[in-house]
Coordinates of C-alpha atoms in Angstrom, one line a residue:
X1 CA -9.8 47.6 -41.0
X2 CA -13.1 47.6 -39.4
X3 CA -10.8 46.6 -36.0
X4 CA -7.9 49.1 -36.8
X5 CA -10.6 52.4 -37.6
X6 CA -12.1 51.4 -34.1
X7 CA -8.8 51.6 -32.5
X8 CA -7.8 54.5 -34.0
X9 CA -11.4 56.2 -33.2
X10 CA -11.3 55.5 -30.1
X11 CA -8.0 57.3 -29.3
X12 CA -9.0 59.9 -31.0
X13 CA -11.8 60.3 -28.8
X14 CA -9.2 60.4 -25.8
X15 CA -8.4 57.0 -24.6
X16 CA -6.2 56.4 -21.9
X17 CA -6.6 52.4 -21.1
X18 CA -6.9 49.6 -23.4
X19 CA -7.4 46.3 -22.1
X20 CA -8.3 43.3 -23.6
X21 CA -8.0 39.3 -24.7
X22 CA -7.2 38.1 -28.1
X23 CA -9.8 36.5 -29.8
X24 CA -11.4 36.6 -33.7
X25 CA -13.2 38.6 -34.4
X26 CA -11.9 41.3 -32.8
X27 CA -8.3 41.1 -32.2
X28 CA -6.6 43.7 -34.2
X29 CA -8.2 46.5 -32.2
X30 CA -6.1 45.9 -29.4
X31 CA -3.0 45.0 -31.2
X32 CA -3.7 48.7 -33.7
X33 CA -3.6 50.5 -30.2
X34 CA -0.5 49.0 -29.5
X35 CA 1.0 50.2 -32.4
X36 CA -0.7 54.1 -32.6
X37 CA 1.1 53.8 -29.0
X38 CA 4.7 55.5 -29.8
X39 CA 4.6 57.8 -27.3
X40 CA 3.4 55.4 -24.2
X41 CA 1.0 57.9 -23.3
X42 CA -1.7 55.2 -23.2
X43 CA -1.5 51.7 -21.1
X44 CA -1.9 48.6 -23.4
X45 CA -2.4 45.0 -22.1
X46 CA -2.9 41.6 -23.0
X47 CA -4.9 40.5 -19.7
X48 CA -4.8 36.7 -18.6
X49 CA -8.3 36.9 -19.9
X50 CA -11.5 38.4 -20.0
X51 CA -12.7 39.0 -16.8
X52 CA -9.3 40.4 -15.9
X53 CA -9.6 42.9 -19.1
X54 CA -12.9 44.4 -17.7
X55 CA -11.8 44.3 -13.7
X56 CA -8.7 46.4 -15.0
X57 CA -10.2 48.7 -16.9
X58 CA -12.9 49.6 -14.5
X59 CA -10.4 50.4 -11.8
X60 CA -8.8 52.9 -14.3
X61 CA -12.9 54.1 -15.0
X62 CA -13.1 54.2 -11.5
X63 CA -10.7 57.4 -11.8
X64 CA -12.0 59.1 -14.5
X65 CA -10.2 57.5 -17.7
X66 CA -11.4 56.7 -20.6
X67 CA -10.8 52.8 -21.1
X68 CA -12.0 50.6 -23.4
X69 CA -11.8 46.4 -23.2
X70 CA -11.9 43.8 -26.1
X71 CA -13.1 40.7 -26.8
X72 CA -15.3 38.5 -28.8
X73 CA -19.0 37.3 -28.0
X74 CA -17.6 34.1 -25.9
X75 CA -15.2 36.1 -24.0
X76 CA -17.8 38.4 -22.8
X77 CA -19.5 34.9 -20.8
X78 CA -16.1 35.0 -18.6
X79 CA -16.1 39.0 -18.3
X80 CA -20.2 38.8 -17.5
X81 CA -19.4 38.4 -13.3
X82 CA -18.0 41.9 -13.2
X83 CA -20.3 42.9 -16.1
X84 CA -23.1 42.5 -14.3
X85 CA -22.2 44.1 -10.7
X86 CA -20.6 46.8 -12.8
X87 CA -23.8 47.9 -14.4
X88 CA -24.6 48.6 -10.7
X89 CA -22.0 50.2 -10.1
X90 CA -21.1 52.7 -12.6
X91 CA -18.0 54.4 -13.7
X92 CA -16.7 57.9 -13.9
X93 CA -14.7 57.8 -17.2
X94 CA -15.8 56.7 -20.2
X95 CA -15.6 53.0 -20.4
X96 CA -16.5 51.0 -23.7
X97 CA -16.7 47.0 -23.6
X98 CA -16.3 46.4 -27.3
X99 CA -17.9 42.8 -27.9
X100 CA -17.5 41.5 -31.3
X101 CA -20.1 39.1 -32.5
X102 CA -19.3 36.6 -35.1
X103 CA -22.7 34.9 -37.6
X104 CA -21.4 32.6 -38.9
X105 CA -19.9 31.8 -37.0
X106 CA -16.7 31.8 -38.8
X107 CA -14.2 31.1 -36.0
X108 CA -15.9 30.9 -32.9
X109 CA -17.9 28.3 -30.8
X110 CA -21.5 29.8 -30.6
X111 CA -23.4 32.8 -32.6
X112 CA -24.4 35.0 -29.3
X113 CA -25.9 38.3 -30.1
X114 CA -24.4 40.7 -27.9
X115 CA -27.8 42.9 -28.4
X116 CA -29.6 40.1 -26.0
X117 CA -26.5 40.7 -23.5
X118 CA -27.2 44.3 -23.3
X119 CA -30.4 44.2 -22.4
X120 CA -30.3 41.3 -20.2
X121 CA -27.6 43.7 -18.4
X122 CA -29.3 46.8 -19.0
X123 CA -26.5 48.4 -20.8
X124 CA -26.7 50.8 -23.5
X125 CA -25.1 49.0 -27.2
X126 CA -24.3 50.7 -30.4
X127 CA -24.0 48.1 -33.3
X128 CA -21.8 50.4 -35.9
X129 CA -23.0 49.5 -40.2
X130 CA -19.9 50.2 -41.5
X131 CA -16.3 51.2 -41.0
X132 CA -16.6 54.8 -41.4
X133 CA -19.5 54.4 -38.6
X134 CA -17.5 52.5 -36.0
X135 CA -14.7 54.9 -36.2
X136 CA -17.0 58.1 -35.4
X137 CA -19.3 56.2 -33.2
X138 CA -16.7 55.0 -30.8
X139 CA -16.1 58.4 -29.6
X140 CA -19.8 58.7 -29.0
X141 CA -20.0 56.2 -27.3
X142 CA -16.9 57.5 -24.9
X143 CA -19.7 60.8 -24.3
X144 CA -22.9 58.4 -23.5
X145 CA -21.0 56.8 -21.1
X146 CA -19.7 59.8 -19.6
X147 CA -22.8 61.0 -19.5
X148 CA -24.6 58.4 -17.8
X149 CA -22.2 56.8 -15.6
X150 CA -22.6 53.3 -17.2
X151 CA -20.2 51.3 -19.1
X152 CA -21.6 50.9 -23.0
X153 CA -21.3 47.9 -25.3
X154 CA -20.1 48.4 -28.4
X155 CA -21.2 45.4 -30.9
X156 CA -19.4 45.2 -34.5
X157 CA -19.5 42.3 -36.2
X158 CA -17.1 40.1 -38.3
X159 CA -17.9 42.1 -41.3
X160 CA -17.4 45.5 -40.1
X161 CA -14.4 44.2 -38.2
X162 CA -12.5 42.8 -41.1
X163 CA -13.9 44.9 -43.6
X164 CA -11.6 47.5 -45.1
X165 CA -12.8 50.8 -46.4
X166 CA -11.2 54.6 -46.8
X167 CA -12.5 56.6 -44.4
X168 CA -11.8 60.2 -43.0
X169 CA -10.2 60.3 -40.0
X170 CA -9.2 63.6 -37.6
X171 CA -6.1 64.9 -37.3
X172 CA -4.5 64.6 -34.4
X173 CA -5.1 68.0 -34.0
X174 CA -8.2 67.3 -33.0
X175 CA -7.7 64.5 -30.3
X176 CA -10.1 64.6 -27.2
X177 CA -7.5 64.9 -24.7
X178 CA -8.2 63.3 -21.1
X179 CA -6.7 63.6 -17.6
X180 CA -8.2 61.6 -15.4
X181 CA -8.9 63.0 -12.0
X182 CA -8.2 60.1 -9.7
X183 CA -9.8 57.7 -7.9
X184 CA -11.7 59.4 -5.2
X185 CA -12.4 57.6 -2.3
X186 CA -16.6 57.0 -1.8
X187 CA -17.5 53.2 -0.1
X188 CA -20.8 54.3 -0.6
X189 CA -20.5 54.7 -4.9
X190 CA -17.9 52.1 -5.2
X191 CA -18.3 49.4 -2.9
X192 CA -21.6 46.9 -4.2
X193 CA -23.8 46.2 -1.4
X194 CA -28.0 44.7 -1.7
X195 CA -28.9 47.9 -0.8
X196 CA -26.6 49.9 -3.0
X197 CA -27.9 47.8 -6.0
X198 CA -31.9 48.1 -5.0
X199 CA -31.2 51.8 -5.2
X200 CA -29.1 51.5 -8.5
X201 CA -30.9 49.0 -10.2
X202 CA -34.5 51.8 -10.1
X203 CA -32.0 54.6 -11.5
X204 CA -30.8 52.0 -14.0
X205 CA -34.5 51.6 -15.2
X206 CA -35.3 54.9 -15.1
X207 CA -32.3 55.7 -16.7
X208 CA -33.0 53.6 -19.7
X209 CA -36.0 54.8 -20.3
X210 CA -34.8 58.6 -21.0
X211 CA -32.3 57.0 -22.7
X212 CA -35.2 55.4 -25.7
X213 CA -36.0 58.8 -25.6
X214 CA -32.7 60.7 -25.8
X215 CA -31.9 57.7 -28.7
X216 CA -34.7 58.5 -30.5
X217 CA -33.4 61.4 -31.5
X218 CA -29.8 59.9 -32.4
X219 CA -28.8 60.7 -35.8
X220 CA -27.7 57.3 -36.3
X221 CA -31.3 55.5 -36.0
X222 CA -32.3 56.2 -39.1
X223 CA -36.0 56.4 -40.5
X224 CA -35.7 56.4 -44.3
X225 CA -38.7 57.2 -46.0
X226 CA -40.4 55.2 -49.0
X227 CA -39.9 55.7 -52.5
X228 CA -42.3 53.9 -53.9
X229 CA -45.5 55.3 -54.0
X230 CA -48.5 54.0 -52.0
X231 CA -46.6 51.1 -49.9
X232 CA -47.1 50.5 -47.0
X233 CA -44.4 48.1 -45.9
X234 CA -41.2 48.7 -44.2
X235 CA -37.6 47.0 -43.4
X236 CA -36.2 47.3 -40.2
X237 CA -32.6 46.4 -40.0
X238 CA -29.3 47.0 -38.1
X239 CA -25.6 46.7 -38.7
X240 CA -23.6 45.4 -42.1
X241 CA -27.6 43.8 -43.1
X242 CA -28.2 47.7 -43.3
X243 CA -25.7 48.1 -45.7
X244 CA -26.9 44.8 -47.0
X245 CA -30.3 46.1 -47.8
X246 CA -29.4 49.8 -49.4
X247 CA -27.7 47.3 -52.0
X248 CA -30.8 45.2 -52.7
X249 CA -33.0 48.3 -52.7
X250 CA -30.5 50.9 -54.7
X251 CA -32.4 51.9 -58.2
X252 CA -35.8 50.4 -57.1
X253 CA -38.7 51.9 -55.8
X254 CA -38.1 51.2 -52.1
X255 CA -39.9 50.7 -48.9
X256 CA -39.6 52.9 -45.7
X257 CA -36.5 51.2 -43.8
X258 CA -35.3 52.1 -40.3
X259 CA -31.8 51.4 -39.2
X260 CA -31.6 51.3 -35.7
X261 CA -28.3 51.8 -34.8
X262 CA -29.0 51.9 -30.4
X263 CA -30.7 48.2 -30.3
X264 CA -30.7 49.0 -26.3
X265 CA -32.4 50.8 -25.0
X266 CA -34.8 50.4 -28.2
X267 CA -35.5 54.1 -29.7
X268 CA -39.3 53.5 -29.3
X269 CA -40.1 56.7 -30.1
X270 CA -38.3 56.7 -33.7
X271 CA -39.7 53.0 -34.2
X272 CA -43.6 55.0 -33.9
X273 CA -42.4 57.2 -36.8
X274 CA -41.3 54.2 -38.5
X275 CA -44.1 52.2 -38.0
X276 CA -46.6 54.9 -38.7
X277 CA -48.9 54.2 -41.7
X278 CA -47.6 51.0 -42.1
X279 CA -49.4 47.4 -42.7
X280 CA -46.2 45.6 -42.0
X281 CA -42.3 45.2 -41.3
X282 CA -40.0 42.6 -41.9
X283 CA -36.9 42.4 -40.2
X284 CA -33.7 41.4 -41.0
X285 CA -30.9 41.2 -38.7
X286 CA -28.0 39.2 -37.0
X287 CA -28.1 37.5 -35.0
X288 CA -31.2 36.9 -32.7
X289 CA -34.8 38.5 -33.5
X290 CA -34.3 41.8 -31.1
X291 CA -35.3 44.2 -33.9
X292 CA -38.5 42.1 -34.6
X293 CA -39.0 41.3 -30.8
X294 CA -39.2 45.2 -29.8
X295 CA -41.6 46.5 -32.8
X296 CA -43.9 43.2 -31.9
X297 CA -43.7 44.6 -28.5
X298 CA -44.1 48.2 -29.5
X299 CA -47.2 47.1 -32.0
X300 CA -48.6 45.4 -28.6
X301 CA -48.3 48.0 -26.3
X302 CA -49.7 51.2 -28.9
X303 CA -52.5 49.1 -30.3
X304 CA -50.8 49.3 -33.8
X305 CA -52.1 46.5 -36.4
X306 CA -48.9 46.5 -38.1
X307 CA -47.7 42.7 -38.6
X308 CA -44.1 42.4 -37.3
X309 CA -42.1 39.6 -40.3
X310 CA -39.0 38.2 -39.5
X311 CA -37.0 35.2 -37.9
X312 CA -39.8 34.5 -35.9
X313 CA -42.5 34.1 -38.7
X314 CA -39.6 32.0 -40.2
X315 CA -39.2 35.3 -43.4
X316 CA -36.1 35.1 -42.5
X317 CA -33.2 32.4 -41.7
X318 CA -33.0 32.2 -38.0
X319 CA -29.2 31.2 -38.2
X320 CA -25.6 32.0 -39.9
X321 CA -24.9 35.3 -41.1
X322 CA -27.0 37.2 -44.2
X323 CA -25.2 37.9 -47.1
X324 CA -26.2 40.5 -50.2
X325 CA -27.8 37.4 -52.1
X326 CA -30.0 36.3 -49.0
X327 CA -30.9 39.8 -48.2
X328 CA -32.1 40.6 -51.7
X329 CA -34.1 37.3 -51.7
X330 CA -35.6 38.0 -48.8
X331 CA -36.5 41.7 -49.4
X332 CA -37.9 40.1 -53.2
X333 CA -40.1 37.7 -51.3
X334 CA -41.1 40.6 -49.1
X335 CA -42.3 42.9 -51.3
X336 CA -43.6 40.8 -54.3
X337 CA -40.8 41.3 -56.7
X338 CA -39.5 38.2 -59.2
X339 CA -36.9 37.2 -57.4
X340 CA -32.9 37.8 -58.9
X341 CA -32.2 35.1 -61.4
X342 CA -28.7 33.5 -61.3
X343 CA -26.2 36.1 -63.2
X344 CA -25.2 34.3 -66.3
X345 CA -21.5 34.1 -66.1
X346 CA -18.8 31.5 -66.6
X347 CA -19.1 28.8 -64.4
X348 CA -16.3 29.1 -61.6
X349 CA -13.8 26.3 -61.3
X350 CA -14.6 24.3 -57.7
X351 CA -13.0 25.1 -55.0
X352 CA -9.9 23.0 -53.6
X353 CA -11.1 20.9 -50.1
X354 CA -9.0 22.5 -47.6
X355 CA -10.4 21.8 -44.1
X356 CA -8.1 23.3 -41.3
X357 CA -5.2 21.3 -40.5
X358 CA -2.6 21.4 -38.0
X359 CA 0.5 23.3 -39.3
X360 CA 3.3 21.4 -40.9
X361 CA 5.6 21.4 -38.1
X362 CA 3.3 22.4 -35.4
X363 CA 4.4 20.4 -32.3
X364 CA 0.9 20.0 -30.8
X365 CA 0.8 16.9 -33.7
X366 CA 4.1 15.2 -32.1
X367 CA 2.6 15.4 -28.7
X368 CA -0.8 14.0 -29.4
X369 CA 0.8 11.3 -31.7
X370 CA 3.1 10.3 -28.5
X371 CA -0.1 10.5 -26.0
X372 CA -2.0 8.0 -29.3
X373 CA 1.4 5.7 -29.0
X374 CA 1.9 5.5 -25.4
X375 CA -2.2 4.7 -25.0
X376 CA -2.4 2.3 -27.7
X377 CA -5.0 -0.7 -26.4
X378 CA -5.7 1.0 -23.5
X379 CA -9.3 2.5 -22.5
X380 CA -8.2 6.4 -22.7
X381 CA -10.6 9.6 -22.7
X382 CA -8.7 13.2 -24.2
X383 CA -10.5 16.2 -23.2
X384 CA -9.6 19.0 -25.8
X385 CA -9.6 23.1 -25.3
X386 CA -9.5 25.8 -27.1
X387 CA -6.8 27.0 -28.9
X388 CA -5.0 25.3 -32.6
X389 CA -4.4 22.1 -30.7
X390 CA -8.7 21.9 -31.4
X391 CA -7.7 20.6 -34.9
X392 CA -5.9 17.6 -32.9
X393 CA -9.7 16.1 -33.6
X394 CA -8.9 15.8 -37.1
X395 CA -8.2 12.1 -38.8
X396 CA -5.4 10.7 -38.6
X397 CA -4.9 11.9 -34.9
X398 CA -7.8 11.6 -34.1
X399 CA -7.2 12.8 -30.0
X400 CA -9.5 15.4 -29.2
X401 CA -12.9 14.0 -27.9
X402 CA -14.5 16.5 -25.8
X403 CA -14.0 20.7 -26.2
X404 CA -16.7 23.3 -24.7
X405 CA -15.6 26.2 -24.2
X406 CA -11.4 28.0 -22.9
X407 CA -10.1 25.3 -19.8
X408 CA -13.1 23.5 -19.6
X409 CA -11.1 20.2 -20.7
X410 CA -9.5 20.1 -16.9
X411 CA -12.7 20.0 -15.3
X412 CA -14.2 17.7 -17.7
X413 CA -11.7 15.7 -17.7
X414 CA -12.3 14.8 -13.8
X415 CA -16.1 14.7 -14.0
X416 CA -15.3 11.7 -16.7
X417 CA -13.2 10.1 -14.1
X418 CA -15.0 10.4 -11.5
X419 CA -17.6 8.5 -13.2
X420 CA -15.1 5.6 -15.3
X421 CA -12.0 5.2 -12.6
X422 CA -11.0 2.9 -15.1
X423 CA -10.3 5.5 -17.8
X424 CA -7.1 7.0 -18.1
X425 CA -8.0 10.5 -18.1
X426 CA -5.9 13.1 -20.2
X427 CA -6.9 17.0 -19.9
X428 CA -5.2 19.1 -23.4
X429 CA -4.2 22.6 -22.6
X430 CA -2.7 25.2 -24.4
X431 CA 0.3 27.5 -22.4
X432 CA -1.6 30.9 -23.0
X433 CA -5.4 28.9 -22.1
X434 CA -3.4 27.1 -18.7
X435 CA -3.1 30.9 -17.6
X436 CA -6.0 32.3 -19.1
X437 CA -8.8 29.9 -17.6
X438 CA -7.3 26.4 -16.7
X439 CA -5.6 26.8 -13.5
X440 CA -8.3 27.0 -11.0
X441 CA -9.4 23.5 -13.0
X442 CA -5.8 22.2 -12.1
X443 CA -6.2 23.8 -8.4
X444 CA -10.0 21.9 -8.6
X445 CA -8.3 18.4 -9.5
X446 CA -5.4 18.4 -7.1
X447 CA -8.0 19.6 -4.2
X448 CA -10.6 16.5 -5.0
X449 CA -8.1 14.0 -5.4
X450 CA -8.7 13.8 -9.1
X451 CA -6.9 10.7 -11.1
X452 CA -5.9 12.6 -14.7
X453 CA -3.0 13.1 -16.4
X454 CA -2.9 17.3 -17.5
X455 CA -0.8 17.8 -20.9
X456 CA -0.1 20.9 -21.2
X457 CA 1.6 22.0 -25.0
X458 CA 3.7 25.4 -24.5
X459 CA 4.4 26.7 -28.3
X460 CA 5.5 30.3 -26.4
X461 CA 2.8 32.1 -27.9
X462 CA -1.0 32.5 -28.1
X463 CA -0.8 31.3 -32.0
X464 CA -4.6 30.6 -33.1
X465 CA -5.0 34.6 -32.8
X466 CA -1.9 36.1 -34.0
X467 CA 0.7 35.2 -31.4
X468 CA 0.2 37.6 -28.9
X469 CA 2.3 37.4 -25.7
X470 CA 1.2 36.0 -22.8
X471 CA 2.4 35.7 -19.0
X472 CA 4.5 33.1 -20.1
X473 CA 6.3 34.8 -22.5
X474 CA 8.4 37.5 -20.6
X475 CA 7.2 40.6 -22.7
X476 CA 3.8 42.9 -22.7
X477 CA 2.3 44.8 -25.4
X478 CA 3.8 47.9 -23.5
X479 CA 7.3 46.8 -25.3
X480 CA 8.2 45.6 -21.6
X481 CA 10.2 42.3 -20.8
X482 CA 9.5 41.1 -17.7
X483 CA 9.9 37.6 -15.8
X484 CA 8.5 34.5 -17.1
X485 CA 5.6 33.0 -15.6
X486 CA 7.1 29.2 -15.0
X487 CA 4.5 26.7 -15.5
X488 CA 5.9 23.7 -13.8
X489 CA 6.1 26.4 -10.4
X490 CA 3.1 27.2 -10.8
X491 CA 2.3 23.4 -10.8
X492 CA 4.3 22.3 -8.4
X493 CA 3.1 25.6 -6.0
X494 CA -0.4 24.5 -6.3
X495 CA 0.2 20.6 -5.0
X496 CA 0.7 19.2 -8.4
X497 CA 4.3 16.6 -7.7
X498 CA 4.7 15.2 -10.7
X499 CA 5.9 17.7 -13.7
X500 CA 7.9 16.6 -16.7
X501 CA 8.9 18.4 -19.2
X502 CA 9.8 16.8 -22.3
X503 CA 10.1 18.1 -26.5
X504 CA 7.9 16.5 -28.2
X505 CA 9.7 16.1 -31.2
X506 CA 11.9 14.0 -29.2
X507 CA 9.1 11.1 -30.3
X508 CA 11.2 8.2 -28.4
X509 CA 11.3 10.1 -25.0
X510 CA 8.0 11.6 -25.4
X511 CA 6.3 8.4 -25.8
X512 CA 8.4 6.8 -22.7
X513 CA 7.7 9.8 -20.8
X514 CA 3.5 9.5 -21.3
X515 CA 3.8 5.9 -20.0
X516 CA 6.0 6.4 -17.2
X517 CA 3.6 9.9 -15.9
X518 CA 0.4 8.4 -17.1
X519 CA 0.7 5.5 -14.7
X520 CA 1.2 7.7 -11.7
X521 CA -2.4 7.9 -9.5
X522 CA -3.2 11.5 -8.7
X523 CA -3.3 14.3 -11.1
X524 CA -0.3 14.6 -12.6
X525 CA 1.4 17.0 -15.5
X526 CA 3.5 16.9 -18.6
X527 CA 4.5 19.7 -20.5
X528 CA 5.4 19.3 -23.9
X529 CA 7.1 22.2 -24.5
X530 CA 7.9 22.9 -28.5
X531 CA 8.4 26.3 -30.0
X532 CA 5.6 27.7 -32.4
X533 CA 6.7 26.3 -36.3
X534 CA 5.6 29.8 -37.4
X535 CA 7.4 32.3 -34.8
X536 CA 11.2 29.6 -35.6
X537 CA 13.1 29.9 -38.9
X538 CA 12.5 26.4 -40.6
X539 CA 15.0 24.0 -41.1
X540 CA 15.6 22.4 -44.1
X541 CA 13.5 19.9 -45.6
X542 CA 12.9 16.6 -44.9
X543 CA 14.2 13.8 -48.0
X544 CA 13.0 10.9 -48.7
X545 CA 14.9 8.3 -49.6
X546 CA 12.7 6.1 -52.6
X547 CA 15.5 3.3 -52.4
X548 CA 14.5 2.3 -48.6
X549 CA 10.9 3.6 -48.9
X550 CA 8.5 0.7 -49.3
X551 CA 5.2 2.8 -50.0
X552 CA 3.5 2.4 -47.2
X553 CA 2.2 5.7 -46.6
X554 CA 2.5 5.2 -42.7
X555 CA 3.8 8.9 -42.6
X556 CA 0.8 10.3 -44.1
X557 CA -1.9 7.8 -42.4
X558 CA -0.5 8.4 -38.7
X559 CA 0.9 11.8 -38.8
X560 CA -1.6 13.8 -41.4
X561 CA 1.6 16.2 -41.7
X562 CA 0.4 18.8 -45.1
X563 CA 4.2 19.0 -45.1
X564 CA 3.9 14.9 -47.1
X565 CA 1.8 14.8 -49.8
X566 CA 1.0 12.2 -52.6
X567 CA 3.1 12.4 -56.0
X568 CA 2.3 9.8 -58.5
X569 CA 0.7 7.8 -55.9
X570 CA 4.0 8.1 -53.6
X571 CA 4.8 9.7 -50.1
X572 CA 7.2 12.9 -51.3
X573 CA 8.3 16.5 -48.6
X574 CA 6.4 19.4 -50.4
X575 CA 9.5 21.4 -50.1
X576 CA 7.8 24.7 -49.3
X577 CA 5.4 23.3 -46.4
X578 CA 8.0 21.2 -44.3
X579 CA 9.7 23.1 -41.3
X580 CA 12.3 20.2 -40.7
X581 CA 11.0 19.3 -37.5
X582 CA 12.2 15.5 -37.9
X583 CA 8.9 14.1 -36.3
X584 CA 8.2 11.8 -39.7
X585 CA 11.8 10.7 -39.6
X586 CA 11.0 8.8 -36.1
X587 CA 8.0 7.7 -37.6
X588 CA 9.2 6.1 -40.7
X589 CA 9.6 2.0 -40.2
X590 CA 12.4 1.8 -42.8
X591 CA 14.7 4.8 -42.4
X592 CA 13.6 6.1 -45.5
X593 CA 12.9 9.7 -44.2
X594 CA 16.0 11.7 -43.4
X595 CA 15.5 14.5 -41.0
X596 CA 16.5 17.7 -42.7
X597 CA 19.8 18.0 -40.5
X598 CA 21.1 15.0 -42.6
X599 CA 19.2 16.3 -45.7
X600 CA 21.5 17.3 -48.6

């Protein structure tokens, strides 16, 4: 897997420390590193959030260690504060910041392009196009980082991160060994002041000019000569799109191709060689028109009569990920080739409709339902957050009115409450997200005397990204058993007086708790505590008594649990999915569903 290859490549390059925060499509990089850390010689950490991860790795890099930070593209927003300053301060040991972009987006809120962030932060950026290249290039990124004393961005996309390939790897005897020198006090180097930043800025601008020249000679910035005679057209591309381009051109008289592996600093001299003698160029890239803008600038700077086409000229779509088919179509239009017709194959059967839903037995379903029942007939707003529980927006629960970014729900709730004081304001947040980014929102609510109910959905894991540990789980990625951080104690410590914990699968008690707590003024909290259904052994499936069932379908219409299905027009338990959580038995008004412990 691409992520595993990146991890193994970093370890082969002498990685001393890796930190990060889980987020698809980056998660497996750190997890693979942990699996390979059998002798404990490397420090591995799931940090509380991306900002903490980057600052931790920076401290280690100040000591001369080789460090890597992992996150997805929206995580870079969280880490951007230290990143922008670190670009000025620099590092001593090699430091690679892996930011996995998600064109599509497949599992993200945005289609941010880290190549654009590289230019904004003035940091070098590497953009691998295959699993093998990702393995090899990560070591080269560490080398460049140490040579220039700067953090380096490494930007694989989903199709590289989650692609699979057989690759050549180094033997352990070939691994680089890095012995950090340790931290050497030098306030003129490590303490950021305006004057230091001014001087650093000047050096960064000069360095990036030098880097542009050096990267023009970098072997992975390829210019592939044309094979079509008298062809004055070219294609500029990068990353996984380069693979699609080579597939589309296979066996055809091809135009000149440039593969841009280091989008910043842009390899200008290599680009000039590529552009020489061409009339027009098609840029095929994901997601921003980074290459297109750079080539347009270079043509203007050097007065080259080359037309640059791509996203800005609407020759390539300007959102979403590229595919083999879309790239082939773009190239056919650009080259004036006959477009490929649809393959003459048997029509595939229609796939079943499978919208994302909360798992059968998920305690979040019970939590949402309890709040919904308690707030019936009352003016309420339910602000959500990032996690499995975002799926609470789906019918029939319909319990997520807003979702912006991690931790935002707590503050959005406060904003709504200050404008609509007659509204019952709820903020839903998971246990992992609470530690990552919602604590400060809770502090803000108490300090500014908000009137809201904070609902913490504590399922004892970071479920959405694969059940990673967090400060409330009591263990770390180094295999250590540590003291759990108690959410109740944290809330009491910041001044939340009413904090009640309830099992959401005890529906009657949960509903009564919500009614009682929500009626109080000020900031109050309910912790719905029940483990994720995936990490516990399920009970026996529930049983429906056909003699008691009136076929009212309330169990289906109220809960939307995939463990309850329609068979021959009647509600039935899907035994392969039902975890025996017992929620449906408490919802059925006729006592027709028996919980698992009563099932036969």
